Structure formats: structure tokens, C-alpha cells
mmCIF file of C-alpha atoms in Angstrom:
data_model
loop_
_atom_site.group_PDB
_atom_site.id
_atom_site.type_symbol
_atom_site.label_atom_id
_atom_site.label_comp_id
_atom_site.label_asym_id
_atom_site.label_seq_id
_atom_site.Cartn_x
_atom_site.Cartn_y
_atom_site.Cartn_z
ATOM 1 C CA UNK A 1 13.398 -5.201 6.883
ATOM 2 C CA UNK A 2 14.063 -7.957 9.737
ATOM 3 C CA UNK A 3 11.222 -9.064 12.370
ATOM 4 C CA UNK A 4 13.106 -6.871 15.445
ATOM 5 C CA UNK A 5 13.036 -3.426 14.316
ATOM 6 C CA UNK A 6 13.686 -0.835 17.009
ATOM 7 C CA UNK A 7 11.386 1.997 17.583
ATOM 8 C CA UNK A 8 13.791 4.597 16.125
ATOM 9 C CA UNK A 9 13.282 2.428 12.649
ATOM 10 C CA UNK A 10 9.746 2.130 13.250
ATOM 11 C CA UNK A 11 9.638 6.190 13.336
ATOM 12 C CA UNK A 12 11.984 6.830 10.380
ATOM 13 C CA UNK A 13 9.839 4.205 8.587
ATOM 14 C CA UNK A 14 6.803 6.010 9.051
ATOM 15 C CA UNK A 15 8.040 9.611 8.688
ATOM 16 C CA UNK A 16 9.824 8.089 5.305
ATOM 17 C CA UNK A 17 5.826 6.768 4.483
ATOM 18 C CA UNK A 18 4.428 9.817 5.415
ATOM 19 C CA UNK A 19 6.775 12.224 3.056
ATOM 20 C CA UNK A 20 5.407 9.499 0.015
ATOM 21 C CA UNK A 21 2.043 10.279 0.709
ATOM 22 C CA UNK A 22 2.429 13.603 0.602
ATOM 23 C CA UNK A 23 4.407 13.861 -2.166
ATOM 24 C CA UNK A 24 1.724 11.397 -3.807
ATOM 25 C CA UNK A 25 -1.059 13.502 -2.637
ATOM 26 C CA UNK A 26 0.850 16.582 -4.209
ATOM 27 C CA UNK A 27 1.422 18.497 -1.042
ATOM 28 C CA UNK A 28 4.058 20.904 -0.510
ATOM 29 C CA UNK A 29 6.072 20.937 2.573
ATOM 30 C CA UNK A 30 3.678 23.928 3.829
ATOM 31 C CA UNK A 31 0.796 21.772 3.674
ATOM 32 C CA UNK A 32 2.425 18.704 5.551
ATOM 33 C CA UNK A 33 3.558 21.139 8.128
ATOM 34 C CA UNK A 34 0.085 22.395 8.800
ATOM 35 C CA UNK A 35 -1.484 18.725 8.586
ATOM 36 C CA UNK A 36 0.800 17.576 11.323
ATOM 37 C CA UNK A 37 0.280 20.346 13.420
ATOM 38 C CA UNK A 38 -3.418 20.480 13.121
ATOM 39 C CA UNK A 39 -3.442 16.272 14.113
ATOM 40 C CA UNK A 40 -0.672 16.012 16.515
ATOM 41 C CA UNK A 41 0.157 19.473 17.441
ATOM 42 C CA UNK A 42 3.525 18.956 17.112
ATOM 43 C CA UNK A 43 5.697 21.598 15.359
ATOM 44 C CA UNK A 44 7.332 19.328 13.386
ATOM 45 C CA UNK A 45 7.554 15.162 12.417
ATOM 46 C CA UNK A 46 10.555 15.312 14.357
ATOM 47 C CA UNK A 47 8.557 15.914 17.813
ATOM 48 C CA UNK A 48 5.790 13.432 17.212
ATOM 49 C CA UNK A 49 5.472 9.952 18.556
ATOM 50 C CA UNK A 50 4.986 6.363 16.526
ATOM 51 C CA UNK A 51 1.159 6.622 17.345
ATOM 52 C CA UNK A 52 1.022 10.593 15.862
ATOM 53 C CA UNK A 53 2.717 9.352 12.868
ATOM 54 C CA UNK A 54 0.749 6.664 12.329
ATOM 55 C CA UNK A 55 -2.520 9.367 12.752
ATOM 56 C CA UNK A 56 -1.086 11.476 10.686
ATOM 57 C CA UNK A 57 -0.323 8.074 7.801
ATOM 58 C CA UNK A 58 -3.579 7.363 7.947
ATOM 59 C CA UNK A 59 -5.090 10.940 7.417
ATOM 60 C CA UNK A 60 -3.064 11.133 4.276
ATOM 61 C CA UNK A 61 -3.944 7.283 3.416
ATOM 62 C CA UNK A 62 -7.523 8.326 3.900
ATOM 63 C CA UNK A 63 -7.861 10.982 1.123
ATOM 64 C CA UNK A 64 -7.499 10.535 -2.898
ATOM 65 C CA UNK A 65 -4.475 9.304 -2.743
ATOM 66 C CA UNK A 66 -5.062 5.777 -1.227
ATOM 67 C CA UNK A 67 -6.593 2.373 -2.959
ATOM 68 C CA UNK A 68 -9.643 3.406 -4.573
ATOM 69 C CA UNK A 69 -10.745 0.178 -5.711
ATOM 70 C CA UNK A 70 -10.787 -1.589 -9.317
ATOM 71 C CA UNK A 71 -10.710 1.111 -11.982
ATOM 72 C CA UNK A 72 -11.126 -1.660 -14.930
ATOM 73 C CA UNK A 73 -13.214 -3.110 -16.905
ATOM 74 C CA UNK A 74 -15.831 -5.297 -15.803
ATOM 75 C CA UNK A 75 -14.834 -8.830 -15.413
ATOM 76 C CA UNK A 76 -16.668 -11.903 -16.113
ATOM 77 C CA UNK A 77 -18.438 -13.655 -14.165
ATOM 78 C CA UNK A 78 -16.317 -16.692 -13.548
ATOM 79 C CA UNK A 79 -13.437 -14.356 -13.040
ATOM 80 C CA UNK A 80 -15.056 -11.994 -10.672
ATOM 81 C CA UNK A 81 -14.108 -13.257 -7.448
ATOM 82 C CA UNK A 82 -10.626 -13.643 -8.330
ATOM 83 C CA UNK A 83 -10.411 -10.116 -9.196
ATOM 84 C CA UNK A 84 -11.927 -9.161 -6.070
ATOM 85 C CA UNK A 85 -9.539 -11.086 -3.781
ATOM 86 C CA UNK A 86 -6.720 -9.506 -5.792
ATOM 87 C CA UNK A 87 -8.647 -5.797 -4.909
ATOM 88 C CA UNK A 88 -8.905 -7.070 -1.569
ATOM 89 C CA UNK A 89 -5.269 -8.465 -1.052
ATOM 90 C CA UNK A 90 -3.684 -5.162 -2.772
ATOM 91 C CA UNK A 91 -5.806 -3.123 -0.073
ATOM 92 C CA UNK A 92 -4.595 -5.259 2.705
ATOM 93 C CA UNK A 93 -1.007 -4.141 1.694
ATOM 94 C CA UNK A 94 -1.683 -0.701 1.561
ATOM 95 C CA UNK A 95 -3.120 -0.951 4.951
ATOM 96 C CA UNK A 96 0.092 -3.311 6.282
ATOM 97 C CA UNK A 97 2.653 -0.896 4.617
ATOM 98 C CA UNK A 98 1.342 2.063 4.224
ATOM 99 C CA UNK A 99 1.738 2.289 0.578
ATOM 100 C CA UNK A 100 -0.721 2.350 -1.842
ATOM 101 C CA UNK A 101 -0.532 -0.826 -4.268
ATOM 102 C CA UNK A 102 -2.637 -0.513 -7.352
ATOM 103 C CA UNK A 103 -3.558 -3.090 -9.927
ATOM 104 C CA UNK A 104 -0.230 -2.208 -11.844
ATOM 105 C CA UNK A 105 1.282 -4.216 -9.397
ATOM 106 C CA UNK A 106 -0.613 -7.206 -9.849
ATOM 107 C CA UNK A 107 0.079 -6.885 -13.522
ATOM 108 C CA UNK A 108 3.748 -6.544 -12.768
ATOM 109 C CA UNK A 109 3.392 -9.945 -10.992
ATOM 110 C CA UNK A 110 1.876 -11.298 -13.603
ATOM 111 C CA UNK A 111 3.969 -10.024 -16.147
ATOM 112 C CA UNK A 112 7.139 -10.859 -14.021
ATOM 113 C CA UNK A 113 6.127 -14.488 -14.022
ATOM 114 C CA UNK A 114 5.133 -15.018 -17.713
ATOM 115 C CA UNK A 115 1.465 -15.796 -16.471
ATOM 116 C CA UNK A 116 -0.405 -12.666 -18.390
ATOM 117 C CA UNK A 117 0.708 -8.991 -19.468
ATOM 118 C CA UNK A 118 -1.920 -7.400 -17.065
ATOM 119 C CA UNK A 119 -4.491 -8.983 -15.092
ATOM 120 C CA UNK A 120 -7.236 -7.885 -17.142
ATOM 121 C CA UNK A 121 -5.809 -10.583 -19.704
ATOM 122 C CA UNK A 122 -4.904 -13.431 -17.105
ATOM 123 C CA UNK A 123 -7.200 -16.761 -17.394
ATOM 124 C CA UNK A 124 -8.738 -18.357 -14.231
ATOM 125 C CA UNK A 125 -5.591 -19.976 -13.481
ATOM 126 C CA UNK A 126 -2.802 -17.157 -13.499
ATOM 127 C CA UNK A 127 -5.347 -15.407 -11.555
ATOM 128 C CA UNK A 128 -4.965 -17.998 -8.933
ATOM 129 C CA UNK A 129 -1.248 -18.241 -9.143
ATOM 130 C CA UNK A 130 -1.902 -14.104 -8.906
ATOM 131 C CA UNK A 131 -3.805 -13.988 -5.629
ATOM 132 C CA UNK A 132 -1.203 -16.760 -4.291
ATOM 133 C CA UNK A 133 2.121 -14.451 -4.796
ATOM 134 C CA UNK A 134 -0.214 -11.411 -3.238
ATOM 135 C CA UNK A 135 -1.090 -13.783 -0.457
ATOM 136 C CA UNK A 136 2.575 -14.659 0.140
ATOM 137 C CA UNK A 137 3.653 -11.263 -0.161
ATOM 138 C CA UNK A 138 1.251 -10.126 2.291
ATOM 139 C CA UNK A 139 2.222 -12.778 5.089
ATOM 140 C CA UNK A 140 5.957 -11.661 4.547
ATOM 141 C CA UNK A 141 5.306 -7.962 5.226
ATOM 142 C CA UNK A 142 3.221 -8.666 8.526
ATOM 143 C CA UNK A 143 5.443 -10.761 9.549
ATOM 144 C CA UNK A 144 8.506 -8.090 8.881
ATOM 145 C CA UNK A 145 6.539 -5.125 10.717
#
């Protein structure tokens, strides 16, 4: 993904977000149809604009299938705010990319790096190191779109 995207990518972008969700979300074509026409009015993806795809993204974000939060156990209390900056970062992304990020990739990062095998498990410090590579990852994709 480079910095000067045209609005043609922009739109197959979104449209390529948009069949994800669905699929995510379970919905059939039927039922994307009928969610685009009911938003946009638009027969089809095909006719709608970047701003009608990106109501329609965020329709589909909005429901069960986006970031729902931590779904863990309870951290401690030194770790806490760690954690939460991670939740907070990985919801960021989702909102930047329009894909949902869940805490399995945060363990992947940790587990990529050799710093923990899931976050629950990471000390105060790979936690840190943690929210850094989110950070970082984070700047790169709003700086790409």
C-alpha cells in the first residue's frame, strides 16, 4: 500500500473490506445486497461512492462483528494500563483499516518476537515493547491510507 493511492484503489479497498465484514458477520450475498441498498440506495457496491462505502464499512463495523473489547482475564493491577493501551491501540486499527484486530494479534506480536506466548503471560516490560510495535504499526497504516 503506498501513500498516493488513487480513488479507484481507495474503492476496491473498501468494497474488498466490506465483503470481509460480511463474510465475518456471516452474511450471505442476499443480506449485503439489501444492507447496501437500504444505506446507500444503490443497487449494487458497484454504483456507490467512497463515502457510501465507507457508510456502509462502518454499519457492518458497528455490529458483533467489530472490537468488542478485552475478553480475558483480569489483569493486575500494575499491568492494567498496559493492557488497556494495547485494547485501545488494537481498536484504533480497526478503526484506521477497517479490520477488526483482536488480542490474538497482540499475542502474535508477542509471540513473533520471543517476548511472551500471549499477552496474558507477558511481564511489564514485553508489554511495553507490545504497545510500542502496535504504536508503530498504527503510524504506518495512517500514514499508508
Amino acid at each position: 500500500m503506498t501513500a498516493q493511492q488513487t480513488p479507484a484503489q481507495r474503492v476496491a479497498l473498501r468494497r474488498r473490506a466490506i465483503f470481509a465484514a460480511c463474510k465475518a458477520a456471516g452474511l450471505d450475498d442476499d443480506a449485503r445486497r439489501a444492507i447496501v441498498r437500504q444505506l446507500t440506495g444503490c443497487a449494487s457496491l458497484a454504483d456507490c461512492n467512497l463515502a457510501q462505502l465507507g457508510a456502509v464499512l462502518d454499519h457492518l463495523n458497528r455490529g458483533k462483528a467489530g472490537y468488542a473489547g478485552r475478553k480475558r482475564v483480569t489483569p493486575a493491577a500494575d499491568r492494567a494500563p498496559l493492557l488497556a493501551k494495547i485494547d485501545a491501540l488494537l481498536a484504533e486499527l480497526h478503526r484506521v483499516t477497517g479490520q477488526v484486530h483482536t488480542l490474538k494479534y497482540a499475542d502474535a506480536i508477542a509471540r513473533r518476537n520471543g517476548w511472551a506466548e500471549t499477552v496474558d503471560f507477558a511481564d511489564a516490560t514485553a508489554l511495553k515493547h507490545i504497545v510500542g510495535a502496535l504504536n508503530r504499526t498504527l503510524q504506518f497504516k495512517k500514514a499508508g491510507s
